[in-house]
Coordinates of C-alpha atoms in Angstrom, one line a residue:
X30 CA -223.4 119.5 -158.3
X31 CA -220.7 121.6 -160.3
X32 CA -217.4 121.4 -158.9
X33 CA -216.8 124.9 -160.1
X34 CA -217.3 128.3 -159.0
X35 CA -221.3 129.1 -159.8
X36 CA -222.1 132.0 -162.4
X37 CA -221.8 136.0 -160.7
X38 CA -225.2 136.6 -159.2
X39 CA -226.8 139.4 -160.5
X40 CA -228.4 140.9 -157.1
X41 CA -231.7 142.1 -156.9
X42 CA -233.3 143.0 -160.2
X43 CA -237.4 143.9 -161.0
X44 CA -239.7 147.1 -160.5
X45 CA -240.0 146.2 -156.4
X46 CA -236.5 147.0 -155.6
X47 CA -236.1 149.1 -152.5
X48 CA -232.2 150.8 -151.4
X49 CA -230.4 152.7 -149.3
X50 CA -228.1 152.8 -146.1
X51 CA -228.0 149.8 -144.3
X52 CA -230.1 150.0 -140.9
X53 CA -229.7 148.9 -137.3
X54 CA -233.2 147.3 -138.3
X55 CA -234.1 143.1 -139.9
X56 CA -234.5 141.8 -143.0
X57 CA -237.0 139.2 -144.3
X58 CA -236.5 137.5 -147.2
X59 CA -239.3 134.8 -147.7
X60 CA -240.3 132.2 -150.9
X61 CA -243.2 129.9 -150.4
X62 CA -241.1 127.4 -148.9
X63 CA -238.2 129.3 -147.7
X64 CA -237.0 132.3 -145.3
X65 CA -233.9 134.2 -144.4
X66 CA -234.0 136.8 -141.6
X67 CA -231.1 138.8 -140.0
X68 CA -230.7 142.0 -139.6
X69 CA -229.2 144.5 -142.3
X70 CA -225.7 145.2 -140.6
X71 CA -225.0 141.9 -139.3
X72 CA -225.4 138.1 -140.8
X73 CA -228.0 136.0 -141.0
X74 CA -229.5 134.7 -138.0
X75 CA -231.9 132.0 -139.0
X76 CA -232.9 130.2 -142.9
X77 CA -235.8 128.0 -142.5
X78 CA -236.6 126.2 -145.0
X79 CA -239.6 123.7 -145.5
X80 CA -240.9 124.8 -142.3
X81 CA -237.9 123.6 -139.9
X82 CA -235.2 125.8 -139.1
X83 CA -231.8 124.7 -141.1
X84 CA -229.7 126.8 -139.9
X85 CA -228.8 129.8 -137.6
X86 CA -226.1 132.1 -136.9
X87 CA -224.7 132.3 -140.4
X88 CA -221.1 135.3 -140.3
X89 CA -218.1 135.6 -143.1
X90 CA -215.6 137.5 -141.8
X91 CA -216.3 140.4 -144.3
X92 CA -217.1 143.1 -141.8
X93 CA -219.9 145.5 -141.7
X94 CA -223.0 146.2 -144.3
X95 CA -222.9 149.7 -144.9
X96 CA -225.3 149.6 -148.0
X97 CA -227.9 147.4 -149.1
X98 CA -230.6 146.9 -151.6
X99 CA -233.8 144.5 -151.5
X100 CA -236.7 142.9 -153.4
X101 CA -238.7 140.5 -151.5
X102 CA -236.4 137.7 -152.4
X103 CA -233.2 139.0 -152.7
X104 CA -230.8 141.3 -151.6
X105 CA -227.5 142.8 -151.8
X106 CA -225.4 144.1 -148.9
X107 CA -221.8 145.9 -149.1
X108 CA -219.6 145.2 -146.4
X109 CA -216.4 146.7 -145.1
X110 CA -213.7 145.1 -143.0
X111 CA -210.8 144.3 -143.0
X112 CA -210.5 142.7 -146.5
X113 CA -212.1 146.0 -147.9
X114 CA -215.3 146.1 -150.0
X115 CA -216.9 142.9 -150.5
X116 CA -220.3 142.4 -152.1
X117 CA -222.8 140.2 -150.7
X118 CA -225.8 138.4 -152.5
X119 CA -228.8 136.7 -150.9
X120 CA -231.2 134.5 -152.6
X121 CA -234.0 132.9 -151.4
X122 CA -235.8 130.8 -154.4
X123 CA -238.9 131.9 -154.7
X124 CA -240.6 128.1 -155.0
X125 CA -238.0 126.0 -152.9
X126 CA -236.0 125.1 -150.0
X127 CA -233.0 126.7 -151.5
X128 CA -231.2 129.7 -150.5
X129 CA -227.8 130.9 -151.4
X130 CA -225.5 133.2 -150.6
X131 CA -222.2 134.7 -152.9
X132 CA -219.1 137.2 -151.8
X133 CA -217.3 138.7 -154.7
X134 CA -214.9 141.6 -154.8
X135 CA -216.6 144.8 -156.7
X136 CA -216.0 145.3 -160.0
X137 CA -212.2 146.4 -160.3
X138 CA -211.2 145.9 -157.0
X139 CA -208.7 143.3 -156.0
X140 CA -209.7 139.5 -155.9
X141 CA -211.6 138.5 -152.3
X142 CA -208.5 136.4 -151.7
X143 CA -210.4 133.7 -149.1
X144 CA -213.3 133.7 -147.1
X145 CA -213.8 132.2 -143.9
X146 CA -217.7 131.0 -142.6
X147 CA -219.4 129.2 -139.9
X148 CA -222.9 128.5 -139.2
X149 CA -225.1 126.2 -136.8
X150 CA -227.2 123.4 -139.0
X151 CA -230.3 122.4 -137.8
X152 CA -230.2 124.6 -134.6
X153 CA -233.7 122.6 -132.8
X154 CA -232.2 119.2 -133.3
X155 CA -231.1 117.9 -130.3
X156 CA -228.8 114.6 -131.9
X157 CA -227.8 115.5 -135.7
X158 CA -225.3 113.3 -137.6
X159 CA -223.4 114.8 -140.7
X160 CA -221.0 113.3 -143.2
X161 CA -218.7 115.5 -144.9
X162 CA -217.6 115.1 -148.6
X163 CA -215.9 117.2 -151.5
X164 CA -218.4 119.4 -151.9
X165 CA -220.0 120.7 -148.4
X166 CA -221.4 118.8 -145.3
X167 CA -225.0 116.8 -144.8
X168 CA -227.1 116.8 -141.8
X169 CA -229.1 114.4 -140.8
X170 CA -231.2 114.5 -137.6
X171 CA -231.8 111.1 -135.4
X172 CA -234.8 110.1 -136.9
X173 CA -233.3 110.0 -140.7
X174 CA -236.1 111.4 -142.0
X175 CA -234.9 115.3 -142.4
X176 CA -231.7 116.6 -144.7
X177 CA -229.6 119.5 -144.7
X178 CA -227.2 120.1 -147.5
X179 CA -224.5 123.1 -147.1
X180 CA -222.3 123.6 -149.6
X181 CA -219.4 126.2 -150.4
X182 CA -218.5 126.5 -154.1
X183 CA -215.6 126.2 -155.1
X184 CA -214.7 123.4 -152.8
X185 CA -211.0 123.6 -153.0
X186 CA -208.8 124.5 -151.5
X187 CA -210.8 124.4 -148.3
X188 CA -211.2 123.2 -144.7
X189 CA -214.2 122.3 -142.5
X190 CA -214.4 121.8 -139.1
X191 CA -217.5 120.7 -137.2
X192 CA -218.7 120.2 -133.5
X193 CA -222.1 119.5 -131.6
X194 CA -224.0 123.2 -130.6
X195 CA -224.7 124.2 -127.2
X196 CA -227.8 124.3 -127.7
X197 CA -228.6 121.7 -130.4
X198 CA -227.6 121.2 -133.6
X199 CA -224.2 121.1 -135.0
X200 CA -221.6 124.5 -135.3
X201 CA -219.3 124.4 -138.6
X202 CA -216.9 126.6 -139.7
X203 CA -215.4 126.5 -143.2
X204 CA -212.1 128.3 -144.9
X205 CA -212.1 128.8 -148.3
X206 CA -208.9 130.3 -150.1
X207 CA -210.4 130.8 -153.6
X208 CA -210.0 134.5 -155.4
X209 CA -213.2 134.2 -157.2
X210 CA -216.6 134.6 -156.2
X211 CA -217.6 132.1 -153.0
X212 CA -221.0 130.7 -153.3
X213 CA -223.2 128.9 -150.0
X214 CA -225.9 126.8 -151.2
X215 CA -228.3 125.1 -148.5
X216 CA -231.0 123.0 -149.2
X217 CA -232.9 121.0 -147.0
X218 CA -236.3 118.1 -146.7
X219 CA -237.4 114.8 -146.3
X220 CA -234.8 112.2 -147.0
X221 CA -236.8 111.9 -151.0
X222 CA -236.4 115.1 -151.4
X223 CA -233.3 116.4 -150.2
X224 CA -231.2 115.1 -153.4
X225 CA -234.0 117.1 -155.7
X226 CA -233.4 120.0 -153.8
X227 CA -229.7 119.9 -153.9
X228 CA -229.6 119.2 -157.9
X229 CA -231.8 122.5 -158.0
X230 CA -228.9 124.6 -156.4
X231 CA -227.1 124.0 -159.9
X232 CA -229.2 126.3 -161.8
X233 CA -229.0 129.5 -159.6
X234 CA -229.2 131.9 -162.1
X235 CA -232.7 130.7 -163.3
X236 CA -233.7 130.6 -159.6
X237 CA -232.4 134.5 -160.0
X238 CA -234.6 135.2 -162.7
X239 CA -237.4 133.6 -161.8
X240 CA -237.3 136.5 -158.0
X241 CA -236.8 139.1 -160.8
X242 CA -239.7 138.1 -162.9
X243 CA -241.8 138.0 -159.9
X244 CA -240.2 141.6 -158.8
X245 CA -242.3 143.1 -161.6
X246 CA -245.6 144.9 -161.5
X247 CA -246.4 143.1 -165.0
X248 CA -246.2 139.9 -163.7
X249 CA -249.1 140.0 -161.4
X250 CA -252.3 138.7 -161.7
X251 CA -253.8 140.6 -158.8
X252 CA -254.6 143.8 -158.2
X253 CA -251.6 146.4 -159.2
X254 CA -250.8 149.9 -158.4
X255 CA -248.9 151.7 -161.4
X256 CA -249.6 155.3 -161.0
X257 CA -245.6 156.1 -160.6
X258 CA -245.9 156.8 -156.9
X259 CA -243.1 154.4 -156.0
X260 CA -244.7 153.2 -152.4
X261 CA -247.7 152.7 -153.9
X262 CA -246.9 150.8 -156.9
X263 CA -244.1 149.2 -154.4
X264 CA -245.9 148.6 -151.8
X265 CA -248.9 147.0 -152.9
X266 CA -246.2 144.3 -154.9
X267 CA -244.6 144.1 -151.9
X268 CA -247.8 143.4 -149.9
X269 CA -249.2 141.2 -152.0
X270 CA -246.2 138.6 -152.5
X271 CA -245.4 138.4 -149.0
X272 CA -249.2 137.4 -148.4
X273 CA -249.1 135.0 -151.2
X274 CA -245.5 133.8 -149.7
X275 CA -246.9 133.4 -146.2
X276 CA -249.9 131.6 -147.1
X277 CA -248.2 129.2 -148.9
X278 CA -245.8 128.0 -146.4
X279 CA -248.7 127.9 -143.5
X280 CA -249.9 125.6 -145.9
X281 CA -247.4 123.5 -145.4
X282 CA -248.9 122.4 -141.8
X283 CA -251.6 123.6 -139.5
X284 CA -251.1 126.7 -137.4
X285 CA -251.5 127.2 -133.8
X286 CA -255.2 128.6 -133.4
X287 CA -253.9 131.2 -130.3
X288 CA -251.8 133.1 -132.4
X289 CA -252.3 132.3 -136.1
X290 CA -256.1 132.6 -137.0
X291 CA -257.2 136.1 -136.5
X292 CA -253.7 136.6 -139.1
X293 CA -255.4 134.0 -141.0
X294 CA -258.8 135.8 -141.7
X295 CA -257.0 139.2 -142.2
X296 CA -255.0 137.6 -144.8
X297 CA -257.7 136.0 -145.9
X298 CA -259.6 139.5 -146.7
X299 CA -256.7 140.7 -148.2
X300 CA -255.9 138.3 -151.0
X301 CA -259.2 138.9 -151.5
X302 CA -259.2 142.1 -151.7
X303 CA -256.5 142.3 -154.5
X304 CA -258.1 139.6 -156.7
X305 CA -255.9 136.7 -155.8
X306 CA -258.9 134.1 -155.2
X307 CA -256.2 131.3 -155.0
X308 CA -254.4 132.5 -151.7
X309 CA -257.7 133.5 -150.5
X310 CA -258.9 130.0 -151.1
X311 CA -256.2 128.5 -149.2
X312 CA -256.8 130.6 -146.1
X313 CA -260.2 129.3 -146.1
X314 CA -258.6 125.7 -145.8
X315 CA -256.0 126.8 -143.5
X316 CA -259.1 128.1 -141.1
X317 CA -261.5 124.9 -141.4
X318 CA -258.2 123.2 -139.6
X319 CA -259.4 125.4 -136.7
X320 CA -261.7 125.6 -134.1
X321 CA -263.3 127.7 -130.9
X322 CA -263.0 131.7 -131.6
X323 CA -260.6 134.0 -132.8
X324 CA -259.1 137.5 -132.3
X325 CA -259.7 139.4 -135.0
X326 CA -258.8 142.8 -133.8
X327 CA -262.5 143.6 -132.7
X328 CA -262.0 143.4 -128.9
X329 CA -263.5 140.3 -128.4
X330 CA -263.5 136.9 -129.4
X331 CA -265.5 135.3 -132.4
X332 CA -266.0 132.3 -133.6
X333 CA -263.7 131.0 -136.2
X334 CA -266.8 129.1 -138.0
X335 CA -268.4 132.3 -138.7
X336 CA -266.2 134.3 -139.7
X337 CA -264.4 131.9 -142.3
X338 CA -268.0 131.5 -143.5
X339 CA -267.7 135.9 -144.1
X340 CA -264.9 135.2 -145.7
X341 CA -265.7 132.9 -147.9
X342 CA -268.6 134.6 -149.7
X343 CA -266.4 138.0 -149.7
X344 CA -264.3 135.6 -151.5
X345 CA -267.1 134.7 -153.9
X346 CA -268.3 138.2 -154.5
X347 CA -264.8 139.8 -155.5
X348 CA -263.0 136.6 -157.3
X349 CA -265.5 134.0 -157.9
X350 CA -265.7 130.1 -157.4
X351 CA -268.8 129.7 -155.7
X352 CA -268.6 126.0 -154.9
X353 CA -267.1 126.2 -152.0
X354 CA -268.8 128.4 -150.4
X355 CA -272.1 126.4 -151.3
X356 CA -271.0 123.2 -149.5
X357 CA -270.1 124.9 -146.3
X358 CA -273.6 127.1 -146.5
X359 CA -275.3 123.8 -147.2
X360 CA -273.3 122.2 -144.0
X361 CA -273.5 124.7 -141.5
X362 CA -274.7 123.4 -137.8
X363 CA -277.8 124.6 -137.0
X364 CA -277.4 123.8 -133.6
X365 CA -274.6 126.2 -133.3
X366 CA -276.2 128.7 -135.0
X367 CA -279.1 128.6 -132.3
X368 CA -277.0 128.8 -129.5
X369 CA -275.0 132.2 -131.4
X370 CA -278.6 133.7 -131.6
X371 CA -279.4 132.5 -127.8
X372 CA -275.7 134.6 -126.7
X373 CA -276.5 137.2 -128.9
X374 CA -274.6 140.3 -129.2
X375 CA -270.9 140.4 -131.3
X376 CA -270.9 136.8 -131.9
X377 CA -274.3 136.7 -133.5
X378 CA -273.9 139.8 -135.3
X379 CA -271.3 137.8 -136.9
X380 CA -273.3 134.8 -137.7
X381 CA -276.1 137.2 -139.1
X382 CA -273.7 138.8 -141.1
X383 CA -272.3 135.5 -142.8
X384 CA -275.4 134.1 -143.8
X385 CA -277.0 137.1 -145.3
X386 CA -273.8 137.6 -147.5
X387 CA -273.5 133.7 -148.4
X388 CA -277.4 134.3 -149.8
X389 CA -275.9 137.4 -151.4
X390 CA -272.8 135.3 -153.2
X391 CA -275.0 132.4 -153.7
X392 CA -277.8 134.0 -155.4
X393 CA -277.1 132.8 -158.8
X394 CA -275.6 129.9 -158.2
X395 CA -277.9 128.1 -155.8
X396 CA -281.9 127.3 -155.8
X397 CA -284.2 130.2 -155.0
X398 CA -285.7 128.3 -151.5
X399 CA -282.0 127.8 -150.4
X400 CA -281.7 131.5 -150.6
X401 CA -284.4 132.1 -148.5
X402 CA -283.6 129.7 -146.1
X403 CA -280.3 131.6 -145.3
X404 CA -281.9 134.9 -145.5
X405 CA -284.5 134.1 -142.7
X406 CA -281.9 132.2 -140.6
X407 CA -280.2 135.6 -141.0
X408 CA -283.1 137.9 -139.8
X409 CA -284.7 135.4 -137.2
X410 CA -283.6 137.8 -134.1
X411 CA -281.7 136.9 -131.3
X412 CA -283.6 134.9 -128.4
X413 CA -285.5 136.7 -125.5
X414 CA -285.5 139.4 -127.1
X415 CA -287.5 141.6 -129.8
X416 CA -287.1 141.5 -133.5
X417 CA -284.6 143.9 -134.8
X418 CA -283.6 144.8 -138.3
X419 CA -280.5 142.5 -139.2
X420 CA -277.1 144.6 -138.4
X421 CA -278.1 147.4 -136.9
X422 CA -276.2 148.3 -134.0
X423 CA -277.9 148.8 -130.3
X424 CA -275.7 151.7 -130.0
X425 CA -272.4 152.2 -129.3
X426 CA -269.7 150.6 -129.4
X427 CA -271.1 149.1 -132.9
X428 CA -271.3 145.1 -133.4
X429 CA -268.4 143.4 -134.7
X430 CA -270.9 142.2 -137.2
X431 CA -271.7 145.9 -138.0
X432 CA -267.9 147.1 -138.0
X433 CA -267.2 144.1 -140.5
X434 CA -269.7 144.6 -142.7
X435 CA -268.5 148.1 -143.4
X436 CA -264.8 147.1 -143.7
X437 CA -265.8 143.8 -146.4
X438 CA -269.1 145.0 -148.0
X439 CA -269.1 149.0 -148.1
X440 CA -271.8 148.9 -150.7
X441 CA -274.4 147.1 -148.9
X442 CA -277.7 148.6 -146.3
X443 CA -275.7 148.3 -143.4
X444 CA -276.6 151.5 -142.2
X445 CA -274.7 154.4 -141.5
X446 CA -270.6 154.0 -141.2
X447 CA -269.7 154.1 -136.9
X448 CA -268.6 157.6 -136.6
X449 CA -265.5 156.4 -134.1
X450 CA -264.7 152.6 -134.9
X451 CA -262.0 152.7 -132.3
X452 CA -261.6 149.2 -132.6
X453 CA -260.0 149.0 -135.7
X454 CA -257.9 151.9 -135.5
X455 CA -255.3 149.5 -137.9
X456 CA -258.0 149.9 -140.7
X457 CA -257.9 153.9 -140.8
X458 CA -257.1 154.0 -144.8
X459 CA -260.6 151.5 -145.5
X460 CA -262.6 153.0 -142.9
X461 CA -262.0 156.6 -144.6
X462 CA -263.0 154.9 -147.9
X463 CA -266.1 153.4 -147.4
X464 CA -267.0 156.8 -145.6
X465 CA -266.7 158.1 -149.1
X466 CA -263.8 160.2 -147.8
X467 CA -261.9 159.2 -150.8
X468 CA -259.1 161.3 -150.9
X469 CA -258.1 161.0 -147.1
X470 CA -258.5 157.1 -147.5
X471 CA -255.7 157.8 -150.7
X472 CA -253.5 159.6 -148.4
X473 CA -253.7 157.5 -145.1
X474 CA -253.1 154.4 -147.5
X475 CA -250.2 156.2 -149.2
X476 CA -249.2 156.6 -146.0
X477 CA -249.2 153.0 -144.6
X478 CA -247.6 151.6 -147.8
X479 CA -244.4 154.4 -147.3
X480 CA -244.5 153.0 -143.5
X481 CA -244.5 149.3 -144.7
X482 CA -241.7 150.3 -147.1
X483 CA -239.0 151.5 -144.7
X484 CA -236.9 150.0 -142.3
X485 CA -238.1 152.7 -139.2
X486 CA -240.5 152.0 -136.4
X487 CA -238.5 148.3 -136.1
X488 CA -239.7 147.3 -138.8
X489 CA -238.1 145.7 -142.0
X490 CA -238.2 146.7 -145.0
X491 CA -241.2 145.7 -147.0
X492 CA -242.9 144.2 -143.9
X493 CA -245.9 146.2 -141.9
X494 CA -245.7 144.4 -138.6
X495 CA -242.9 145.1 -135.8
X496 CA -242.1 141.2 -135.5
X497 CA -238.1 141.2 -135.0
X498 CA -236.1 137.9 -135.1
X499 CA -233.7 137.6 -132.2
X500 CA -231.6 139.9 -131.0
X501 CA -228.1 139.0 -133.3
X502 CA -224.8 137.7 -132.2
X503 CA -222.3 139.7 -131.6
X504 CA -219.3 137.7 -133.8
X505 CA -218.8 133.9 -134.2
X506 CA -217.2 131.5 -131.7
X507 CA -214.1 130.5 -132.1
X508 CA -213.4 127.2 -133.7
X509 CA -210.8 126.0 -131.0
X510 CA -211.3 122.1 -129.9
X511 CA -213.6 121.0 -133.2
X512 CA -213.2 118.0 -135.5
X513 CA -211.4 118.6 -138.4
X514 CA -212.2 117.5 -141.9
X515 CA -209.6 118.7 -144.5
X516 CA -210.8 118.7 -148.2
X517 CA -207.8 119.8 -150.4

């Protein structure tokens, strides 16, 4: 690791940049293996990184953000206190466990003159070792097996002082007295990885680059909106990273079934949606970790088996790569999918729906009496009762199976759209569109994206959910009664 002061971040560059006054509302900056979240006029309150939280209740004594400007991985924040204007740069690396943080002076205004810090590591540990050295601090919880690496650039002159948390973890506070810019790198992982990830922190300006490069419309290979409405062409970027983000790090381990896999399946439709077969493929794996039913938003519960299996051949139809859909056709139970038609009703309508669009996806791709095997497993009706014509509703409220097959397959002989779909109230903007009400589907999707795009309604910036992290501290504890290291 240099011993010097790192190169002047740039801040925030790319087409997805999004500005203004800093809000009493919280950030989210997220990389596929990373995340910082805070909340615009404060610090940071917690960096995870490699899915364990590494640290928590990050201040510098550099008062109050009064502007700010974002991409999805990066932002800038000035703040005024008592040392004046100081400029504030966020990075989350868009591939690693890395973040970092800088304070500079702005351009022609005198030198930042110091900078004091503190910050909890590992905040869920219960026992955490550290060892402190020129450069920063390393944490190491009680197993051995998980590393976190904070350091401040330049390293001298400075102090750090460090004590066990209150509530886990360890609390360190750090003085710095250098003019120049002061850099925070924090890397963390498994024990083989940690050093790899700490090397990376040298080479911050490609790390920079790379969130810019990504920042641009050009650079996707999704579906992209450039028709010079900003939240549109914004806001579909936006969108789409932060799914491909979030997908990446659920990867990472399985998620709780109760909370995660109704998300999961929405994502799921929504990578494909926008072309991005790879996220949606790993959706698909995420949801074969699961089992039992899920809440997708239809007002009751359906089975995770079945709907993965709909997602997979709307996967198919929009991006391709068949084979994976084929094995889990050719693998489905058909004792389960007797005792669906036996219940009947929503969950059923589901099942019905999956295997007539896996014979759909499949049709070119598998044998001819396979195809007709799905499609009569399809339109065999539920038992006790009469034969019906597959996904037509008994009335109202429509199936789920009805309601999804209008929101994923618009163009198919589904019927008529449901004139109220009151259960998906969410999906206004797609339910307008395969109506044919084309240009109030434009306008209510316009309208979403703007929503997603500002910080109002408790919601971040960029983000289209009302998730906030916790409520912030207040100021930093004093550092009275701590072990002091002095590194001059």
């Amino acid at each position: 690791m240099a011993s010097s002061p790192l190169p002047t971040l740039p801040g925030p560059g790319g087409e997805a940049l999004l500005g203004g006054r800093a809000a009493a509302a919280p950030f989210v900056l997220e990389g596929e293996t990373a995340t910082m979240t805070g909340w615009e006029r404060r610090g940071v309150e917690l960096i995870q990184l490699a899915g364990r939280s590494a640290a928590r209740d990050l201040h510098a004594d550099v008062g109050m953000a009064v502007n700010v400007l974002f991409t999805p991985w990066s932002m800038t924040r000035e703040r005024v206190g008592e040392r004046g204007s100081v400029l504030e740069t966020c990075l989350v690396a868009p591939t690693l466990p890395l973040v970092a943080i800088q304070w500079r002076a702005p351009d022609g205004a005198p030198p930042l003159r110091g900078l004091a810090l503190s910050v909890i590591l590992m905040p869920d540990a219960g026992s955490v070792g550290y060892q402190a050295c020129d450069t920063g601090i390393r944490a190491v919880d009680s197993d051995g097996d998980w590393i976190v690496d904070l350091s401040v650039l330049p390293e001298k002159p400075s102090s750090w002082t460090a004590v066990e948390g209150d509530g886990g973890g360890i609390r360190v506070h750090v003085s710095v007295a250098a003019e120049g810019p002061v850099t925070l790198l924090l890397t963390a992982g498994p024990a083989d990885r940690a050093d790899r990830a700490r090397t990376a922190g040298a080479h911050l300006l490609a790390h920079a680059r790379m969130a810019d490069h990504q920042a641009d419309i050009g650079s996707m290979d999704t579906l992209a909106a450039v028709g010079g409405a900003d939240e549109m062409d914004r806001g579909v970027l936006w969108a789409t990273r932060r799914l491909q983000a979030a997908v990446s790090r659920a990867c990472a381990g399985p998620p709780s079934r109760k909370t995660d896999a109704g998300a999961l399946f929405w994502s799921g439709v929504g990578a494909a949606a926008v072309g991005d077969a790879a996220t949606a493929v790993d959706v698909l794996g995420l949801l074969d970790t699961l089992e039992g039913d899920a809440d997708v938003g239809l007002g009751c519960p359906l089975p995770i088996e079945a709907l993965t299996t709909v997602l997979a051949a709307r996967t198919v139809l929009t991006a391709g790569k068949p084979g994976t859909l084929a094995a889990r056709a050719r693998s489905l139970d058909t004792e389960l999918l007797d005792s669906a038609r036996r219940t009947g009703g929503d969950r059923w309508s589901v099942w019905s729906l999956a295997l007539r669009r896996s014979a759909d996806a499949l049709r070119y791709s598998a044998p001819p009496d396979f195809i007709e095997v799905l499609r009569a497993e399809a339109a065999n009706p539920p038992g006790g009762g009469n034969r019906t014509l597959p996904m037509v509703g008994q009335g109202p409220p429509p199936s789920a199976g009805v309601l999804l097959e209008h929101l994923l397959f618009p163009t198919g002989p589904a019927g008529p759209a449901p004139a109220d779909p009151t259960r998906l109230d969410a999906l206004d903007p797609w339910i307008r569109f395969v109506r044919g009400e084309v240009r109030d589907a434009y306008g209510a999707w316009r309208s979403r994206l703007t929503q997603g795009l500002s910080p109002g309604d408790a919601r971040s910036r960029g983000m289209w959910d009302s998730v906030l992290p916790p409520e912030p501290s207040r100021a930093a504890p004093a550092a009275a009664g701590w072990e002091t290291r002095d590194c001059h």
